[in-house]
PDB file of N, CA and C in Angstrom:
ATOM      1  N   UNK A 216     -11.570  23.191  35.533  1.00 47.00           N
ATOM      2  CA  UNK A 216     -10.879  23.990  34.528  1.00 47.00           C
ATOM      3  C   UNK A 216     -11.511  23.731  33.168  1.00 47.00           C
ATOM      4  N   UNK A 217     -11.753  24.783  32.465  1.00 55.00           N
ATOM      5  CA  UNK A 217     -12.329  24.663  31.121  1.00 55.00           C
ATOM      6  C   UNK A 217     -11.190  24.385  30.145  1.00 55.00           C
ATOM      7  N   UNK A 218     -11.104  23.195  29.655  1.00 63.00           N
ATOM      8  CA  UNK A 218      -9.966  22.789  28.839  1.00 63.00           C
ATOM      9  C   UNK A 218      -9.941  23.432  27.458  1.00 63.00           C
ATOM     10  N   UNK A 219     -11.052  24.012  27.019  1.00 70.00           N
ATOM     11  CA  UNK A 219     -11.050  24.606  25.685  1.00 70.00           C
ATOM     12  C   UNK A 219     -10.553  26.053  25.688  1.00 70.00           C
ATOM     13  N   UNK A 220     -10.245  26.599  26.855  1.00 76.00           N
ATOM     14  CA  UNK A 220      -9.663  27.936  26.914  1.00 76.00           C
ATOM     15  C   UNK A 220      -8.160  27.772  26.766  1.00 76.00           C
ATOM     16  N   UNK A 221      -7.597  28.420  25.750  1.00 79.00           N
ATOM     17  CA  UNK A 221      -6.166  28.277  25.493  1.00 79.00           C
ATOM     18  C   UNK A 221      -5.391  29.445  26.088  1.00 79.00           C
ATOM     19  N   UNK A 222      -4.106  29.232  26.316  1.00 83.00           N
ATOM     20  CA  UNK A 222      -3.233  30.295  26.792  1.00 83.00           C
ATOM     21  C   UNK A 222      -3.118  31.359  25.709  1.00 83.00           C
ATOM     22  N   UNK A 223      -3.248  32.616  26.099  1.00 86.00           N
ATOM     23  CA  UNK A 223      -3.297  33.700  25.124  1.00 86.00           C
ATOM     24  C   UNK A 223      -2.071  34.602  25.161  1.00 86.00           C
ATOM     25  N   UNK A 224      -0.999  34.167  25.758  1.00 81.00           N
ATOM     26  CA  UNK A 224       0.193  35.006  25.801  1.00 81.00           C
ATOM     27  C   UNK A 224       1.377  34.264  25.197  1.00 81.00           C
ATOM     28  N   UNK A 225       2.363  35.026  24.732  1.00 73.00           N
ATOM     29  CA  UNK A 225       3.579  34.378  24.250  1.00 73.00           C
ATOM     30  C   UNK A 225       4.251  33.650  25.409  1.00 73.00           C
ATOM     31  N   UNK A 226       4.921  32.578  25.201  1.00 72.00           N
ATOM     32  CA  UNK A 226       5.226  31.969  23.915  1.00 72.00           C
ATOM     33  C   UNK A 226       4.173  30.968  23.447  1.00 72.00           C
ATOM     34  N   UNK A 227       3.048  30.839  24.159  1.00 72.00           N
ATOM     35  CA  UNK A 227       2.008  29.893  23.733  1.00 72.00           C
ATOM     36  C   UNK A 227       1.424  30.289  22.386  1.00 72.00           C
ATOM     37  N   UNK A 228       1.287  31.580  22.154  1.00 72.00           N
ATOM     38  CA  UNK A 228       0.866  32.093  20.851  1.00 72.00           C
ATOM     39  C   UNK A 228       2.056  32.807  20.225  1.00 72.00           C
ATOM     40  N   UNK A 229       2.320  32.601  18.971  1.00 67.00           N
ATOM     41  CA  UNK A 229       3.457  33.271  18.342  1.00 67.00           C
ATOM     42  C   UNK A 229       3.227  34.777  18.170  1.00 67.00           C
ATOM     43  N   UNK A 230       1.985  35.211  18.180  1.00 77.00           N
ATOM     44  CA  UNK A 230       1.662  36.626  18.032  1.00 77.00           C
ATOM     45  C   UNK A 230       0.716  37.015  19.170  1.00 77.00           C
ATOM     46  N   UNK A 231       0.417  38.306  19.273  1.00 84.00           N
ATOM     47  CA  UNK A 231      -0.506  38.765  20.306  1.00 84.00           C
ATOM     48  C   UNK A 231      -1.893  38.193  20.065  1.00 84.00           C
ATOM     49  N   UNK A 232      -2.607  37.967  21.150  1.00 87.00           N
ATOM     50  CA  UNK A 232      -3.982  37.493  21.050  1.00 87.00           C
ATOM     51  C   UNK A 232      -4.849  38.580  20.423  1.00 87.00           C
ATOM     52  N   UNK A 233      -5.758  38.166  19.590  1.00 90.00           N
ATOM     53  CA  UNK A 233      -6.671  39.112  18.954  1.00 90.00           C
ATOM     54  C   UNK A 233      -7.875  39.344  19.866  1.00 90.00           C
ATOM     55  N   UNK A 234      -8.652  40.377  19.566  1.00 93.00           N
ATOM     56  CA  UNK A 234      -9.903  40.607  20.300  1.00 93.00           C
ATOM     57  C   UNK A 234     -10.798  39.381  20.199  1.00 93.00           C
ATOM     58  N   UNK A 235     -10.799  38.755  19.044  1.00 93.00           N
ATOM     59  CA  UNK A 235     -11.613  37.552  18.835  1.00 93.00           C
ATOM     60  C   UNK A 235     -11.155  36.411  19.749  1.00 93.00           C
ATOM     61  N   UNK A 236      -9.831  36.216  19.885  1.00 92.00           N
ATOM     62  CA  UNK A 236      -9.301  35.190  20.781  1.00 92.00           C
ATOM     63  C   UNK A 236      -9.732  35.451  22.222  1.00 92.00           C
ATOM     64  N   UNK A 237      -9.621  36.713  22.631  1.00 93.00           N
ATOM     65  CA  UNK A 237      -9.954  37.097  24.006  1.00 93.00           C
ATOM     66  C   UNK A 237     -11.441  36.906  24.266  1.00 93.00           C
ATOM     67  N   UNK A 238     -12.273  37.326  23.328  1.00 96.00           N
ATOM     68  CA  UNK A 238     -13.719  37.184  23.518  1.00 96.00           C
ATOM     69  C   UNK A 238     -14.129  35.711  23.534  1.00 96.00           C
ATOM     70  N   UNK A 239     -13.502  34.895  22.708  1.00 93.00           N
ATOM     71  CA  UNK A 239     -13.819  33.460  22.690  1.00 93.00           C
ATOM     72  C   UNK A 239     -13.479  32.814  24.028  1.00 93.00           C
ATOM     73  N   UNK A 240     -12.350  33.188  24.607  1.00 94.00           N
ATOM     74  CA  UNK A 240     -11.968  32.646  25.910  1.00 94.00           C
ATOM     75  C   UNK A 240     -12.951  33.109  26.987  1.00 94.00           C
ATOM     76  N   UNK A 241     -13.352  34.380  26.932  1.00 96.00           N
ATOM     77  CA  UNK A 241     -14.318  34.906  27.901  1.00 96.00           C
ATOM     78  C   UNK A 241     -15.653  34.181  27.773  1.00 96.00           C
ATOM     79  N   UNK A 242     -16.092  33.943  26.560  1.00 95.00           N
ATOM     80  CA  UNK A 242     -17.344  33.231  26.324  1.00 95.00           C
ATOM     81  C   UNK A 242     -17.278  31.815  26.889  1.00 95.00           C
ATOM     82  N   UNK A 243     -16.176  31.127  26.665  1.00 95.00           N
ATOM     83  CA  UNK A 243     -16.017  29.766  27.194  1.00 95.00           C
ATOM     84  C   UNK A 243     -16.055  29.771  28.717  1.00 95.00           C
ATOM     85  N   UNK A 244     -15.408  30.768  29.324  1.00 95.00           N
ATOM     86  CA  UNK A 244     -15.404  30.877  30.779  1.00 95.00           C
ATOM     87  C   UNK A 244     -16.827  31.070  31.308  1.00 95.00           C
ATOM     88  N   UNK A 245     -17.572  32.009  30.723  1.00 96.00           N
ATOM     89  CA  UNK A 245     -18.936  32.284  31.174  1.00 96.00           C
ATOM     90  C   UNK A 245     -19.824  31.055  30.970  1.00 96.00           C
ATOM     91  N   UNK A 246     -19.661  30.372  29.871  1.00 95.00           N
ATOM     92  CA  UNK A 246     -20.427  29.145  29.639  1.00 95.00           C
ATOM     93  C   UNK A 246     -20.147  28.117  30.720  1.00 95.00           C
ATOM     94  N   UNK A 247     -18.875  27.967  31.054  1.00 94.00           N
ATOM     95  CA  UNK A 247     -18.486  26.967  32.050  1.00 94.00           C
ATOM     96  C   UNK A 247     -19.037  27.320  33.422  1.00 94.00           C
ATOM     97  N   UNK A 248     -18.851  28.572  33.825  1.00 95.00           N
ATOM     98  CA  UNK A 248     -19.282  28.997  35.151  1.00 95.00           C
ATOM     99  C   UNK A 248     -20.808  28.979  35.279  1.00 95.00           C
ATOM    100  N   UNK A 249     -21.512  29.431  34.242  1.00 96.00           N
ATOM    101  CA  UNK A 249     -22.974  29.512  34.302  1.00 96.00           C
ATOM    102  C   UNK A 249     -23.647  28.162  34.095  1.00 96.00           C
ATOM    103  N   UNK A 250     -22.968  27.281  33.392  1.00 95.00           N
ATOM    104  CA  UNK A 250     -23.570  25.993  33.071  1.00 95.00           C
ATOM    105  C   UNK A 250     -24.475  26.049  31.855  1.00 95.00           C
ATOM    106  N   UNK A 251     -24.487  27.187  31.150  1.00 94.00           N
ATOM    107  CA  UNK A 251     -25.321  27.350  29.965  1.00 94.00           C
ATOM    108  C   UNK A 251     -24.461  27.549  28.732  1.00 94.00           C
ATOM    109  N   UNK A 252     -24.706  26.767  27.710  1.00 93.00           N
ATOM    110  CA  UNK A 252     -24.033  27.003  26.429  1.00 93.00           C
ATOM    111  C   UNK A 252     -24.610  28.254  25.774  1.00 93.00           C
ATOM    112  N   UNK A 253     -25.914  28.371  25.827  1.00 92.00           N
ATOM    113  CA  UNK A 253     -26.622  29.547  25.330  1.00 92.00           C
ATOM    114  C   UNK A 253     -27.700  29.865  26.362  1.00 92.00           C
ATOM    115  N   UNK A 254     -27.695  31.056  26.911  1.00 94.00           N
ATOM    116  CA  UNK A 254     -28.660  31.376  27.967  1.00 94.00           C
ATOM    117  C   UNK A 254     -30.070  31.588  27.406  1.00 94.00           C
ATOM    118  N   UNK A 255     -31.044  31.434  28.272  1.00 95.00           N
ATOM    119  CA  UNK A 255     -32.431  31.752  27.920  1.00 95.00           C
ATOM    120  C   UNK A 255     -32.535  33.253  27.692  1.00 95.00           C
ATOM    121  N   UNK A 256     -33.563  33.670  27.016  1.00 97.00           N
ATOM    122  CA  UNK A 256     -33.742  35.085  26.685  1.00 97.00           C
ATOM    123  C   UNK A 256     -33.679  35.974  27.924  1.00 97.00           C
ATOM    124  N   UNK A 257     -34.249  35.526  29.038  1.00 97.00           N
ATOM    125  CA  UNK A 257     -34.266  36.354  30.243  1.00 97.00           C
ATOM    126  C   UNK A 257     -32.886  36.457  30.911  1.00 97.00           C
ATOM    127  N   UNK A 258     -31.933  35.645  30.500  1.00 96.00           N
ATOM    128  CA  UNK A 258     -30.566  35.716  31.030  1.00 96.00           C
ATOM    129  C   UNK A 258     -29.563  36.263  30.015  1.00 96.00           C
ATOM    130  N   UNK A 259     -29.988  36.544  28.811  1.00 97.00           N
ATOM    131  CA  UNK A 259     -29.080  36.954  27.731  1.00 97.00           C
ATOM    132  C   UNK A 259     -28.283  38.212  28.096  1.00 97.00           C
ATOM    133  N   UNK A 260     -28.939  39.226  28.631  1.00 97.00           N
ATOM    134  CA  UNK A 260     -28.246  40.485  28.917  1.00 97.00           C
ATOM    135  C   UNK A 260     -27.148  40.297  29.962  1.00 97.00           C
ATOM    136  N   UNK A 261     -27.444  39.622  31.050  1.00 97.00           N
ATOM    137  CA  UNK A 261     -26.442  39.425  32.096  1.00 97.00           C
ATOM    138  C   UNK A 261     -25.307  38.513  31.600  1.00 97.00           C
ATOM    139  N   UNK A 262     -25.642  37.535  30.781  1.00 97.00           N
ATOM    140  CA  UNK A 262     -24.652  36.640  30.186  1.00 97.00           C
ATOM    141  C   UNK A 262     -23.688  37.442  29.299  1.00 97.00           C
ATOM    142  N   UNK A 263     -24.252  38.270  28.422  1.00 97.00           N
ATOM    143  CA  UNK A 263     -23.422  39.088  27.528  1.00 97.00           C
ATOM    144  C   UNK A 263     -22.582  40.102  28.293  1.00 97.00           C
ATOM    145  N   UNK A 264     -23.143  40.688  29.360  1.00 98.00           N
ATOM    146  CA  UNK A 264     -22.382  41.626  30.189  1.00 98.00           C
ATOM    147  C   UNK A 264     -21.196  40.929  30.841  1.00 98.00           C
ATOM    148  N   UNK A 265     -21.405  39.717  31.298  1.00 98.00           N
ATOM    149  CA  UNK A 265     -20.314  38.959  31.917  1.00 98.00           C
ATOM    150  C   UNK A 265     -19.213  38.668  30.904  1.00 98.00           C
ATOM    151  N   UNK A 266     -19.588  38.276  29.691  1.00 98.00           N
ATOM    152  CA  UNK A 266     -18.590  38.014  28.647  1.00 98.00           C
ATOM    153  C   UNK A 266     -17.777  39.274  28.376  1.00 98.00           C
ATOM    154  N   UNK A 267     -18.433  40.410  28.253  1.00 98.00           N
ATOM    155  CA  UNK A 267     -17.729  41.662  27.976  1.00 98.00           C
ATOM    156  C   UNK A 267     -16.802  42.052  29.125  1.00 98.00           C
ATOM    157  N   UNK A 268     -17.269  41.912  30.362  1.00 98.00           N
ATOM    158  CA  UNK A 268     -16.443  42.260  31.523  1.00 98.00           C
ATOM    159  C   UNK A 268     -15.216  41.364  31.613  1.00 98.00           C
ATOM    160  N   UNK A 269     -15.392  40.088  31.366  1.00 97.00           N
ATOM    161  CA  UNK A 269     -14.262  39.150  31.435  1.00 97.00           C
ATOM    162  C   UNK A 269     -13.306  39.383  30.273  1.00 97.00           C
ATOM    163  N   UNK A 270     -13.824  39.678  29.108  1.00 97.00           N
ATOM    164  CA  UNK A 270     -12.959  39.993  27.965  1.00 97.00           C
ATOM    165  C   UNK A 270     -12.126  41.239  28.256  1.00 97.00           C
ATOM    166  N   UNK A 271     -12.737  42.260  28.849  1.00 98.00           N
ATOM    167  CA  UNK A 271     -11.998  43.487  29.178  1.00 98.00           C
ATOM    168  C   UNK A 271     -10.924  43.210  30.224  1.00 98.00           C
ATOM    169  N   UNK A 272     -11.256  42.435  31.246  1.00 97.00           N
ATOM    170  CA  UNK A 272     -10.273  42.093  32.272  1.00 97.00           C
ATOM    171  C   UNK A 272      -9.135  41.258  31.686  1.00 97.00           C
ATOM    172  N   UNK A 273      -9.465  40.369  30.775  1.00 94.00           N
ATOM    173  CA  UNK A 273      -8.442  39.542  30.127  1.00 94.00           C
ATOM    174  C   UNK A 273      -7.517  40.388  29.271  1.00 94.00           C
ATOM    175  N   UNK A 274      -8.075  41.311  28.503  1.00 94.00           N
ATOM    176  CA  UNK A 274      -7.259  42.197  27.670  1.00 94.00           C
ATOM    177  C   UNK A 274      -6.313  43.023  28.540  1.00 94.00           C
ATOM    178  N   UNK A 275      -6.820  43.530  29.659  1.00 95.00           N
ATOM    179  CA  UNK A 275      -5.983  44.316  30.570  1.00 95.00           C
ATOM    180  C   UNK A 275      -4.874  43.448  31.167  1.00 95.00           C
ATOM    181  N   UNK A 276      -5.209  42.252  31.566  1.00 93.00           N
ATOM    182  CA  UNK A 276      -4.215  41.329  32.108  1.00 93.00           C
ATOM    183  C   UNK A 276      -3.113  41.064  31.097  1.00 93.00           C
ATOM    184  N   UNK A 277      -3.487  40.715  29.881  1.00 91.00           N
ATOM    185  CA  UNK A 277      -2.496  40.402  28.852  1.00 91.00           C
ATOM    186  C   UNK A 277      -1.624  41.617  28.522  1.00 91.00           C
ATOM    187  N   UNK A 278      -2.223  42.791  28.529  1.00 90.00           N
ATOM    188  CA  UNK A 278      -1.480  44.013  28.230  1.00 90.00           C
ATOM    189  C   UNK A 278      -0.430  44.312  29.292  1.00 90.00           C
ATOM    190  N   UNK A 279      -0.706  43.947  30.526  1.00 91.00           N
ATOM    191  CA  UNK A 279       0.165  44.328  31.633  1.00 91.00           C
ATOM    192  C   UNK A 279       1.059  43.220  32.162  1.00 91.00           C
ATOM    193  N   UNK A 280       0.886  41.995  31.680  1.00 86.00           N
ATOM    194  CA  UNK A 280       1.762  40.906  32.120  1.00 86.00           C
ATOM    195  C   UNK A 280       3.188  41.150  31.654  1.00 86.00           C
ATOM    196  N   UNK A 281       4.124  40.812  32.492  1.00 83.00           N
ATOM    197  CA  UNK A 281       5.532  40.825  32.094  1.00 83.00           C
ATOM    198  C   UNK A 281       5.996  39.380  32.031  1.00 83.00           C
ATOM    199  N   UNK A 282       6.247  38.914  30.831  1.00 75.00           N
ATOM    200  CA  UNK A 282       6.692  37.547  30.617  1.00 75.00           C
ATOM    201  C   UNK A 282       8.181  37.600  30.344  1.00 75.00           C
ATOM    202  N   UNK A 283       8.960  37.085  31.238  1.00 76.00           N
ATOM    203  CA  UNK A 283      10.415  37.227  31.137  1.00 76.00           C
ATOM    204  C   UNK A 283      11.030  36.435  29.997  1.00 76.00           C
ATOM    205  N   UNK A 284      10.367  35.380  29.560  1.00 67.00           N
ATOM    206  CA  UNK A 284      10.932  34.568  28.478  1.00 67.00           C
ATOM    207  C   UNK A 284      10.601  35.130  27.103  1.00 67.00           C
ATOM    208  N   UNK A 285       9.783  36.178  27.053  1.00 54.00           N
ATOM    209  CA  UNK A 285       9.389  36.778  25.779  1.00 54.00           C
ATOM    210  C   UNK A 285       9.717  38.259  25.820  1.00 54.00           C
ATOM    211  N   UNK A 286       9.925  38.882  24.664  1.00 57.00           N
ATOM    212  CA  UNK A 286      10.187  40.323  24.639  1.00 57.00           C
ATOM    213  C   UNK A 286       9.031  41.117  25.229  1.00 57.00           C
ATOM    214  N   UNK A 287       9.331  42.221  25.858  1.00 55.00           N
ATOM    215  CA  UNK A 287       8.299  43.078  26.437  1.00 55.00           C
ATOM    216  C   UNK A 287       7.372  43.601  25.347  1.00 55.00           C
ATOM    217  N   UNK A 288       6.090  43.683  25.659  1.00 57.00           N
ATOM    218  CA  UNK A 288       5.106  44.132  24.685  1.00 57.00           C
ATOM    219  C   UNK A 288       4.799  45.619  24.853  1.00 57.00           C
ATOM    220  N   UNK A 289       5.183  46.189  25.951  1.00 56.00           N
ATOM    221  CA  UNK A 289       4.892  47.607  26.169  1.00 56.00           C
ATOM    222  C   UNK A 289       5.644  48.464  25.173  1.00 56.00           C
ATOM    223  N   UNK A 290       4.976  49.468  24.693  1.00 55.00           N
ATOM    224  CA  UNK A 290       5.616  50.388  23.750  1.00 55.00           C
ATOM    225  C   UNK A 290       5.694  49.868  22.344  1.00 55.00           C
ATOM    226  N   UNK A 291       5.314  48.622  22.137  1.00 52.00           N
ATOM    227  CA  UNK A 291       5.342  48.075  20.773  1.00 52.00           C
ATOM    228  C   UNK A 291       4.140  48.630  20.037  1.00 52.00           C
ATOM    229  N   UNK A 292       4.351  48.923  18.800  1.00 48.00           N
ATOM    230  CA  UNK A 292       3.227  49.336  18.229  1.00 48.00           C
ATOM    231  C   UNK A 292       2.749  49.869  17.094  1.00 48.00           C
TER     232      UNK A 292
END
């Protein structure tokens, strides 16, 4: 488990996670899984694609989670 990835949903965060929060978590995940803090030039494109795909999946997950201890986020806006 990558300990530097923080929980991005209420009540762990008092407000919604920002795009920056989501991208930072995705970057940490890709770094951990790949074993590279910064990829070599020949791996940069695939590394960046993975970060973007994971960030998009994370944003979708957070948008659709129903957390019973926190107010619903759907329709807020």
